[in-house]
PDB file of N, CA and C in Angstrom:
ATOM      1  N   UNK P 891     101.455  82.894 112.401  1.00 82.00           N
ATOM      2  CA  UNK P 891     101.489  84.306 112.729  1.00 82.00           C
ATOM      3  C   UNK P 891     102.035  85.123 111.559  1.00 82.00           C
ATOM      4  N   UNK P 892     103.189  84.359 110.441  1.00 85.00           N
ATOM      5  CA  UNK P 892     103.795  85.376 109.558  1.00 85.00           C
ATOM      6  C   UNK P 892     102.782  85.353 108.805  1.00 85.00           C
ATOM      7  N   UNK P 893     101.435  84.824 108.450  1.00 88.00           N
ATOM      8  CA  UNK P 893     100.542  85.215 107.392  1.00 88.00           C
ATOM      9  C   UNK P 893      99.284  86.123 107.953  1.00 88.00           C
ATOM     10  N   UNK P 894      99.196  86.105 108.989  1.00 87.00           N
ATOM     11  CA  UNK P 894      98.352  87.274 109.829  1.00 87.00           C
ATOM     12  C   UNK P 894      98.889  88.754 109.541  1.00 87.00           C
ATOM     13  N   UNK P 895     100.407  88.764 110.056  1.00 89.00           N
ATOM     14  CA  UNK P 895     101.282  89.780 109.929  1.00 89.00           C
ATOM     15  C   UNK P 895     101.326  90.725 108.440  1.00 89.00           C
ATOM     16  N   UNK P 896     101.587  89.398 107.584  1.00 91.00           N
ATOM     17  CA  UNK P 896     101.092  89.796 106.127  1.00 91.00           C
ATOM     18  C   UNK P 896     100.244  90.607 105.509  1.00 91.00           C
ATOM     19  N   UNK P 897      98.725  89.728 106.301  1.00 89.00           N
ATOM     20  CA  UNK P 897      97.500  90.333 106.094  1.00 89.00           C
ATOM     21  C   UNK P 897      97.916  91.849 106.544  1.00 89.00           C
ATOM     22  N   UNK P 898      97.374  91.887 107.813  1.00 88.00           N
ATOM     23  CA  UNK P 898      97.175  93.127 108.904  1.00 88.00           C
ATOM     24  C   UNK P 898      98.316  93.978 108.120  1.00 88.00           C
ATOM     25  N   UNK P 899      99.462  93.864 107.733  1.00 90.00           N
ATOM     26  CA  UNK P 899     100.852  94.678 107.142  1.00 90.00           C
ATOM     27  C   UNK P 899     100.077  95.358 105.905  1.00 90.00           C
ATOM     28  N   UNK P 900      99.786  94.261 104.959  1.00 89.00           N
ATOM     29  CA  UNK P 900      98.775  95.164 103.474  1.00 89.00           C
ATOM     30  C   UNK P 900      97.427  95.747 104.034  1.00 89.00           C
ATOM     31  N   UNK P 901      97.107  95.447 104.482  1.00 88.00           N
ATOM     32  CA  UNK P 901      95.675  95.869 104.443  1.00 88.00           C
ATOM     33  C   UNK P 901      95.940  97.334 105.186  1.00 88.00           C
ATOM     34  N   UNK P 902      96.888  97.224 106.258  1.00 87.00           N
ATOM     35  CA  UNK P 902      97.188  99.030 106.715  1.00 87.00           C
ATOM     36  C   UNK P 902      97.622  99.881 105.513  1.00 87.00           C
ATOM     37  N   UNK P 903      98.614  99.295 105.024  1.00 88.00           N
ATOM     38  CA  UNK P 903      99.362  99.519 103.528  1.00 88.00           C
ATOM     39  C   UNK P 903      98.480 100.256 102.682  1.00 88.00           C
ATOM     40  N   UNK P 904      97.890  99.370 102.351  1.00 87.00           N
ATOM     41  CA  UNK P 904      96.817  99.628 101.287  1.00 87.00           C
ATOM     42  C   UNK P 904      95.741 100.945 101.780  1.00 87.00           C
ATOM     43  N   UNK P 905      95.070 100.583 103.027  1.00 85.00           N
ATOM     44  CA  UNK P 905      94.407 101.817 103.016  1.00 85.00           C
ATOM     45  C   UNK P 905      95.188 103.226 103.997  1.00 85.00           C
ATOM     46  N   UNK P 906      96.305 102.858 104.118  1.00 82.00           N
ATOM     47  CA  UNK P 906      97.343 104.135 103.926  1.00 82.00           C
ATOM     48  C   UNK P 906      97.341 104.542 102.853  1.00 82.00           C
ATOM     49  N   UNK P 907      97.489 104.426 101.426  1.00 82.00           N
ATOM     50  CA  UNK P 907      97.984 104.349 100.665  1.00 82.00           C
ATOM     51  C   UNK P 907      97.109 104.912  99.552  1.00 82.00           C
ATOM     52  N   UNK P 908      95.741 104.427  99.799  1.00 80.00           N
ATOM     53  CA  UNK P 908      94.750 104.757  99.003  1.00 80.00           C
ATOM     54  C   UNK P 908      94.028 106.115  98.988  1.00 80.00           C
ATOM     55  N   UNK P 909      93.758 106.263  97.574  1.00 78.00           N
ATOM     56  CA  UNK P 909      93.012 108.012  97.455  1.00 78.00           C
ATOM     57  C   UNK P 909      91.403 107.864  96.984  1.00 78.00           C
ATOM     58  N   UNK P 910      90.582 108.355  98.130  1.00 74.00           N
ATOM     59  CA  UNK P 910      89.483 108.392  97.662  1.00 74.00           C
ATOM     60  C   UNK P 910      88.959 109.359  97.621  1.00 74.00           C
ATOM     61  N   UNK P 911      88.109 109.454  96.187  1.00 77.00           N
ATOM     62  CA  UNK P 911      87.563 110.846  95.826  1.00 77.00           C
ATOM     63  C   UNK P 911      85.869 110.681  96.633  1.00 77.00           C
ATOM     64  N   UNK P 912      85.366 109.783  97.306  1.00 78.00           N
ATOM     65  CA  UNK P 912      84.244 109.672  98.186  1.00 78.00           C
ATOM     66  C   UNK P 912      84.336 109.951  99.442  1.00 78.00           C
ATOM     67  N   UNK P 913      83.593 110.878 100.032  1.00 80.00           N
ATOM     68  CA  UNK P 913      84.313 111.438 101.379  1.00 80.00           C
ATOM     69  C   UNK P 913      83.873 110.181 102.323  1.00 80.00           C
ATOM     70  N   UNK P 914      82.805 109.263 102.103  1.00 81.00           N
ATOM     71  CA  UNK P 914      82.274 108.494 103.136  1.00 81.00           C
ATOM     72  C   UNK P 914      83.122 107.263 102.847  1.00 81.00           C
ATOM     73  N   UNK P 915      83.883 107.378 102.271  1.00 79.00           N
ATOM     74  CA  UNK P 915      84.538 106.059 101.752  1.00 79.00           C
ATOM     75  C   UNK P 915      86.031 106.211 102.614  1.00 79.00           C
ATOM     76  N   UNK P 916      86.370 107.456 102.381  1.00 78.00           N
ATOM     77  CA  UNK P 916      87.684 107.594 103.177  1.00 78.00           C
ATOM     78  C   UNK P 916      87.163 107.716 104.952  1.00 78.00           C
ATOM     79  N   UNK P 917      86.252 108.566 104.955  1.00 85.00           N
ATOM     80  CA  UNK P 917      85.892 108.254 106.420  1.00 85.00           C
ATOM     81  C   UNK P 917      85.914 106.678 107.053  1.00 85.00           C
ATOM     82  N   UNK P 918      85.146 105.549 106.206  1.00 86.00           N
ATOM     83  CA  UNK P 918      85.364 104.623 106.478  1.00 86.00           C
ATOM     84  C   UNK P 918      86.567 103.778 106.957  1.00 86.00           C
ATOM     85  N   UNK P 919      87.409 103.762 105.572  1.00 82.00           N
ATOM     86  CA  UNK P 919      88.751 103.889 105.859  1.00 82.00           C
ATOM     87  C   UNK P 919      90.038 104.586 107.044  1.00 82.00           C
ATOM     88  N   UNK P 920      89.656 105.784 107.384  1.00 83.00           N
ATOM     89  CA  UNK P 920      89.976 105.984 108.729  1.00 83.00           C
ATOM     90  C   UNK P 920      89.678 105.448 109.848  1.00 83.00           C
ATOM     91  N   UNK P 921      87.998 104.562 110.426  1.00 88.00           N
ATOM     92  CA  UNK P 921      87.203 104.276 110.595  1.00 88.00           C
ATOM     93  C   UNK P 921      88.286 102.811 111.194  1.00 88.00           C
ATOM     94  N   UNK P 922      88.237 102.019 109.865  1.00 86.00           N
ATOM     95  CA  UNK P 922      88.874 100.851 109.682  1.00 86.00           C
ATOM     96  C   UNK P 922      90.755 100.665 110.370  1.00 86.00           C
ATOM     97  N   UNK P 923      91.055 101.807 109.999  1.00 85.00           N
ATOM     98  CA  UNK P 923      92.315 101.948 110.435  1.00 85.00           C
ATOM     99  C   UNK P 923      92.613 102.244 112.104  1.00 85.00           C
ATOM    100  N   UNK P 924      91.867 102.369 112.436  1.00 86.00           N
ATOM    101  CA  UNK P 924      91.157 103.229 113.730  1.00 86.00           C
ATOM    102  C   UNK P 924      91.040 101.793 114.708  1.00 86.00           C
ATOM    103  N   UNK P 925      90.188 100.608 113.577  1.00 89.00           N
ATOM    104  CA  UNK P 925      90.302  99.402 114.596  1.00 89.00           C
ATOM    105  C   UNK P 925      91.266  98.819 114.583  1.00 89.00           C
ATOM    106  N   UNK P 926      92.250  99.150 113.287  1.00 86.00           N
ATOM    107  CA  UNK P 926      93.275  97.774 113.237  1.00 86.00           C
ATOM    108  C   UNK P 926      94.148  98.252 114.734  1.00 86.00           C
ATOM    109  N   UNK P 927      94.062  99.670 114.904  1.00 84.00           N
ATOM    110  CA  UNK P 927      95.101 100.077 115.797  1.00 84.00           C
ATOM    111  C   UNK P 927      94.752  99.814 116.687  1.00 84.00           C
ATOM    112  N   UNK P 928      93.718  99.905 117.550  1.00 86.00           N
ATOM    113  CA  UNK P 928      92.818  99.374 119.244  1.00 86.00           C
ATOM    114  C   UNK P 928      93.384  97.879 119.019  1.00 86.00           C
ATOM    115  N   UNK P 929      93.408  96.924 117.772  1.00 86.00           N
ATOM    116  CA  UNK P 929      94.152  95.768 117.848  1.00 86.00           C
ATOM    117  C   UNK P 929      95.314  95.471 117.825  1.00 86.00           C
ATOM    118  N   UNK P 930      95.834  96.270 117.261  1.00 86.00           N
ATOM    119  CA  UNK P 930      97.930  96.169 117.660  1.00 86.00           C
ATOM    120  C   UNK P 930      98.129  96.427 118.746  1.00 86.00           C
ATOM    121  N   UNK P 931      97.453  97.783 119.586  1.00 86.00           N
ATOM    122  CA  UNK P 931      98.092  98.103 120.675  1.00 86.00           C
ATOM    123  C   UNK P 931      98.388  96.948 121.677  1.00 86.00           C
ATOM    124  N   UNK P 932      97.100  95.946 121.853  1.00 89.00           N
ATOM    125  CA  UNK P 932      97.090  94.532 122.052  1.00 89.00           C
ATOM    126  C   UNK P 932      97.791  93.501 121.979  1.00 89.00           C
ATOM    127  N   UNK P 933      99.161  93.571 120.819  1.00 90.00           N
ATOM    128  CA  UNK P 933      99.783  92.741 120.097  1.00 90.00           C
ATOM    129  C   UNK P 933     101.025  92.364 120.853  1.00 90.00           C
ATOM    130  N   UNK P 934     101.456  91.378 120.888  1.00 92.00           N
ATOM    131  CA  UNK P 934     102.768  91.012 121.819  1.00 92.00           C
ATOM    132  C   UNK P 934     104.049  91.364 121.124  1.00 92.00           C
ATOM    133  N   UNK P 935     104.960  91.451 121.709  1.00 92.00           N
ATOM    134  CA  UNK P 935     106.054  91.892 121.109  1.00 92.00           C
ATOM    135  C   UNK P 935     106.517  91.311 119.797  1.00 92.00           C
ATOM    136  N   UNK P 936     106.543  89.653 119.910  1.00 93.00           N
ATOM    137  CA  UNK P 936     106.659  88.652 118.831  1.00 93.00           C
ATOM    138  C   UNK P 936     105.590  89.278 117.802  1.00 93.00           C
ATOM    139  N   UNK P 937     104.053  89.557 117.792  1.00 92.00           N
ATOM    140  CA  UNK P 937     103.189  89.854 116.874  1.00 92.00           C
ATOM    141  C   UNK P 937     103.668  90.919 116.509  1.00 92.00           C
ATOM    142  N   UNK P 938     104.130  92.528 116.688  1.00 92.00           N
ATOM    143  CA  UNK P 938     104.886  93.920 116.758  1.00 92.00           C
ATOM    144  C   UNK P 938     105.828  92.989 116.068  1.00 92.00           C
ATOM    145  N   UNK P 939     106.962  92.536 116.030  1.00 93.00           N
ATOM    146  CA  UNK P 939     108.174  91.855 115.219  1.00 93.00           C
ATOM    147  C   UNK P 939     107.451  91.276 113.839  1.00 93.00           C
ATOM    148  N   UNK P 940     106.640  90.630 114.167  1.00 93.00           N
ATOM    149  CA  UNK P 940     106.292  89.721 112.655  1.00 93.00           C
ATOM    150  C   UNK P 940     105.392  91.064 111.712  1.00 93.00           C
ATOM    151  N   UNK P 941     104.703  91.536 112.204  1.00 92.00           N
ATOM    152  CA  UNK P 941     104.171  92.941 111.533  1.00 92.00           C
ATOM    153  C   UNK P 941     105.504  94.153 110.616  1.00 92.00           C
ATOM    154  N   UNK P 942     106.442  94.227 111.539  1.00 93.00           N
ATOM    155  CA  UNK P 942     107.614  94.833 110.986  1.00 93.00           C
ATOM    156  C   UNK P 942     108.129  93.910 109.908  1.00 93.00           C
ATOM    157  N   UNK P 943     108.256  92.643 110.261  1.00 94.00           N
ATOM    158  CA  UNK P 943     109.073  92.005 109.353  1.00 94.00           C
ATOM    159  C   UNK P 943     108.271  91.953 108.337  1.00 94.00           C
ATOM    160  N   UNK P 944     106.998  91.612 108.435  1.00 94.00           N
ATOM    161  CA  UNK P 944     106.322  91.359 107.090  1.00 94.00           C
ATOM    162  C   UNK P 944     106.062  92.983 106.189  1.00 94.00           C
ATOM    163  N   UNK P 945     106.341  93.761 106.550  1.00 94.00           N
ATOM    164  CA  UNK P 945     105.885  95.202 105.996  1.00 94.00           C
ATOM    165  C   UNK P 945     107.343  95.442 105.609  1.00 94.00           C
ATOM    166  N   UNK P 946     108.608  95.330 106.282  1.00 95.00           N
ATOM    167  CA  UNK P 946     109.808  95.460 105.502  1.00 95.00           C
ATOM    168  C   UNK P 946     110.458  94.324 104.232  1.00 95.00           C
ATOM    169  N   UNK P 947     109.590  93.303 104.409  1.00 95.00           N
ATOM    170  CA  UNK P 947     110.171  92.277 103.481  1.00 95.00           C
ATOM    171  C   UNK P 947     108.742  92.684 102.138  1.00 95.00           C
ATOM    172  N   UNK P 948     107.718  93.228 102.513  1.00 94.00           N
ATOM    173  CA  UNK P 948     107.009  93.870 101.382  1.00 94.00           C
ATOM    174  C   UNK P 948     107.564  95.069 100.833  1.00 94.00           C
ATOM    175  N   UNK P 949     108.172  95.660 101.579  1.00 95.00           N
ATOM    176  CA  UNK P 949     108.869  96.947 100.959  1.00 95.00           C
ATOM    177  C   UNK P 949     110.101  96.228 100.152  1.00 95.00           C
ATOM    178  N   UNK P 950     111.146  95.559 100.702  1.00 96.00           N
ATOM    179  CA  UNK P 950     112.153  95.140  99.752  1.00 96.00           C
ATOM    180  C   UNK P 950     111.407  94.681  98.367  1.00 96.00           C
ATOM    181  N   UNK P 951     110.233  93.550  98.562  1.00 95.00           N
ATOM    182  CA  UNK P 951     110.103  93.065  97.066  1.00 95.00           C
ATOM    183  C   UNK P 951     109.539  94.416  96.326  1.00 95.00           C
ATOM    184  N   UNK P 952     108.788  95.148  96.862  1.00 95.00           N
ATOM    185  CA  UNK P 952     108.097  96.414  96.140  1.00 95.00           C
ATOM    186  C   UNK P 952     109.312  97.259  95.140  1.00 95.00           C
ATOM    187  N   UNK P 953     110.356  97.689  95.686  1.00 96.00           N
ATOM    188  CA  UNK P 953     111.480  97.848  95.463  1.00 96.00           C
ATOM    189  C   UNK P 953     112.350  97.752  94.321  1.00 96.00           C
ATOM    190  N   UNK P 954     111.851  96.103  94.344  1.00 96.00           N
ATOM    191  CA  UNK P 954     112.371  95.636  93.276  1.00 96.00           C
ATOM    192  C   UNK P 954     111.854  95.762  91.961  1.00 96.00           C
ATOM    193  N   UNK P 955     110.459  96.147  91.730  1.00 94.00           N
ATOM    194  CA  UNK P 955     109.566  96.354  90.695  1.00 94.00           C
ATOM    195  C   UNK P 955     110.424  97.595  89.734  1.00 94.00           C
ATOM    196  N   UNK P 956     110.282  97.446  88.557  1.00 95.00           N
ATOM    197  CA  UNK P 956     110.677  98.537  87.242  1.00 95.00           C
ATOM    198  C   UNK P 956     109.957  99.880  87.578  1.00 95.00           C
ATOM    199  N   UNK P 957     108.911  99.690  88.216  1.00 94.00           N
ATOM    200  CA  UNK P 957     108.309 100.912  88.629  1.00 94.00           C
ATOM    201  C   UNK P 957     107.393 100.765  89.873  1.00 94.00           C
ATOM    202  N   UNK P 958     108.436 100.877  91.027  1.00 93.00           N
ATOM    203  CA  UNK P 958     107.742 100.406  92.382  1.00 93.00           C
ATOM    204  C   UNK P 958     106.548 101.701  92.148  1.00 93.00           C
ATOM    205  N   UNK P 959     105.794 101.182  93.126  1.00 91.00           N
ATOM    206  CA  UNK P 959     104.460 101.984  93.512  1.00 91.00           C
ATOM    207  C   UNK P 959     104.936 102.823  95.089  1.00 91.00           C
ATOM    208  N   UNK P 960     105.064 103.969  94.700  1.00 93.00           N
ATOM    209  CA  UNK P 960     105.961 104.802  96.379  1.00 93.00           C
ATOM    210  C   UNK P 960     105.090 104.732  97.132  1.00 93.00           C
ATOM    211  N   UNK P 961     103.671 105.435  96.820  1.00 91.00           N
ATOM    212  CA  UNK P 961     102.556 105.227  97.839  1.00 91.00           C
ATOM    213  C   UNK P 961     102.090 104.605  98.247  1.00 91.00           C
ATOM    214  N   UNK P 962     102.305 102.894  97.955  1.00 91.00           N
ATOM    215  CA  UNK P 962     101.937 101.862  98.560  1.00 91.00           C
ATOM    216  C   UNK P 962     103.033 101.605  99.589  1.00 91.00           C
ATOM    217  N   UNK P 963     104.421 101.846  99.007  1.00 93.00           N
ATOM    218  CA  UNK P 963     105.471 102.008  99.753  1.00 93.00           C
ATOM    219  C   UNK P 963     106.002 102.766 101.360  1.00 93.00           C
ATOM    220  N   UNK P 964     105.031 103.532 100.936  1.00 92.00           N
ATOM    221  CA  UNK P 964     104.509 104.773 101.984  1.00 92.00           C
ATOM    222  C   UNK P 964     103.878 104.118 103.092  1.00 92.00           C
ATOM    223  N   UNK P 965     102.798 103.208 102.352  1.00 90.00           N
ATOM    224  CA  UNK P 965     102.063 103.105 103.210  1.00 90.00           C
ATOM    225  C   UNK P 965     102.423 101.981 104.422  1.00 90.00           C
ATOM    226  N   UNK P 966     103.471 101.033 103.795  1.00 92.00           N
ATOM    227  CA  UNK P 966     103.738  99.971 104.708  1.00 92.00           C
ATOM    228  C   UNK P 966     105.013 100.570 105.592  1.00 92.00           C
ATOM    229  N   UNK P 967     105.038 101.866 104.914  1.00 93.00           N
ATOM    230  CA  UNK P 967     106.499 102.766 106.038  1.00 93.00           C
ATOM    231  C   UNK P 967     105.645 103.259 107.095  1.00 93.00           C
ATOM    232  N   UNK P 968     104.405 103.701 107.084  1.00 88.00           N
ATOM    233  CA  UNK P 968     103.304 104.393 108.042  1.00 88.00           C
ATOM    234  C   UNK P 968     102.660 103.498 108.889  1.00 88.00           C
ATOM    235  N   UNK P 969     102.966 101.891 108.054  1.00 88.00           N
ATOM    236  CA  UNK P 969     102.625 100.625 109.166  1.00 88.00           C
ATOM    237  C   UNK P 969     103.726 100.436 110.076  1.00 88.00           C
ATOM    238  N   UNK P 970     104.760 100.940 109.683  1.00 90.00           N
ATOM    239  CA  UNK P 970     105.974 100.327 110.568  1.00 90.00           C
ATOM    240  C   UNK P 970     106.033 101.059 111.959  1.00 90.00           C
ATOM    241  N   UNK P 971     105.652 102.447 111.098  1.00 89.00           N
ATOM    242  CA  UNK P 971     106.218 103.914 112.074  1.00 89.00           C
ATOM    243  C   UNK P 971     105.077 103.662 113.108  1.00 89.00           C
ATOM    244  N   UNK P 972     103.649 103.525 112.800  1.00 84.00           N
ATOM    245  CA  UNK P 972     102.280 103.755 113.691  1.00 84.00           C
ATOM    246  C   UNK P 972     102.271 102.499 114.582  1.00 84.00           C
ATOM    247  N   UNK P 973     102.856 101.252 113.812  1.00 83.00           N
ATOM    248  CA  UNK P 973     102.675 100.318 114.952  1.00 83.00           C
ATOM    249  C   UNK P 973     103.482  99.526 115.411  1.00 83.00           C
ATOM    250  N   UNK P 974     105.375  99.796 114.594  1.00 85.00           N
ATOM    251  CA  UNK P 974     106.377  98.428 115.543  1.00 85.00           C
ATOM    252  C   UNK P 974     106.998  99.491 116.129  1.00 85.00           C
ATOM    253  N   UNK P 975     106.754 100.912 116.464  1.00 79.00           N
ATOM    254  CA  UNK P 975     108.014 101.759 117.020  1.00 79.00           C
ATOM    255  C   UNK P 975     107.325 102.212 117.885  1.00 79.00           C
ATOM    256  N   UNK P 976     107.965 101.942 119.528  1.00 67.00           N
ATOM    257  CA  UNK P 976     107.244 102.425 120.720  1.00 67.00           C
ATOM    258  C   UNK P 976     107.131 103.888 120.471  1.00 67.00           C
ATOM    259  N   UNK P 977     106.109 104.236 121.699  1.00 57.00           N
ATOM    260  CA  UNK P 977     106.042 105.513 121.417  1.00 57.00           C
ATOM    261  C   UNK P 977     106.664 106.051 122.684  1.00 57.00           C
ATOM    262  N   UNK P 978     106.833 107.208 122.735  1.00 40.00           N
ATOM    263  CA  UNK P 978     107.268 107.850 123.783  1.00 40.00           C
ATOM    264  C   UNK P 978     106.315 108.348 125.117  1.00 40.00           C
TER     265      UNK P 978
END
């Protein structure tokens, strides 16, 4: 499960994160983001935990870089917020 978590953690990351100057490309990308979420909502509490953990233990190593990348940084903060924190 922690290498699923991994996956699903970058891949939100990443196309959080990403700027596209193609409008059908970012549509896609919304598109894409759109399913990962119909699939978390799905996710058991343990899967919600390993998703957090793996998106905060990517943020610590990111962190550590001479010149972290913020917007990738961003983006695994927008994985945390959209899918390990209940909503109201």
């Amino acid at each position: 499960m922690k290498r699923l978590a991994e996956a699903l953690s970058y891949s939100v990351a990443y196309l959080a994160s990403v700027r596209r100057n193609d409008e059908d490309a970012a549509e896609e990308d919304g598109d894409t983001l759109d399913f990962l979420t119909s699939i978390v909502r799905e996710a058991t509490p343990a899967e919600i935990e390993a998703i957090r953990t793996a998106s905060e233990s990517a943020i610590a190593t990111l962190l550590e870089d001479s010149e972290p990348d913020h917007e990738f940084i961003q983006g695994y903060r927008d994985c945390i917020e959209n899918f390990c924190n209940p909503t109201a």
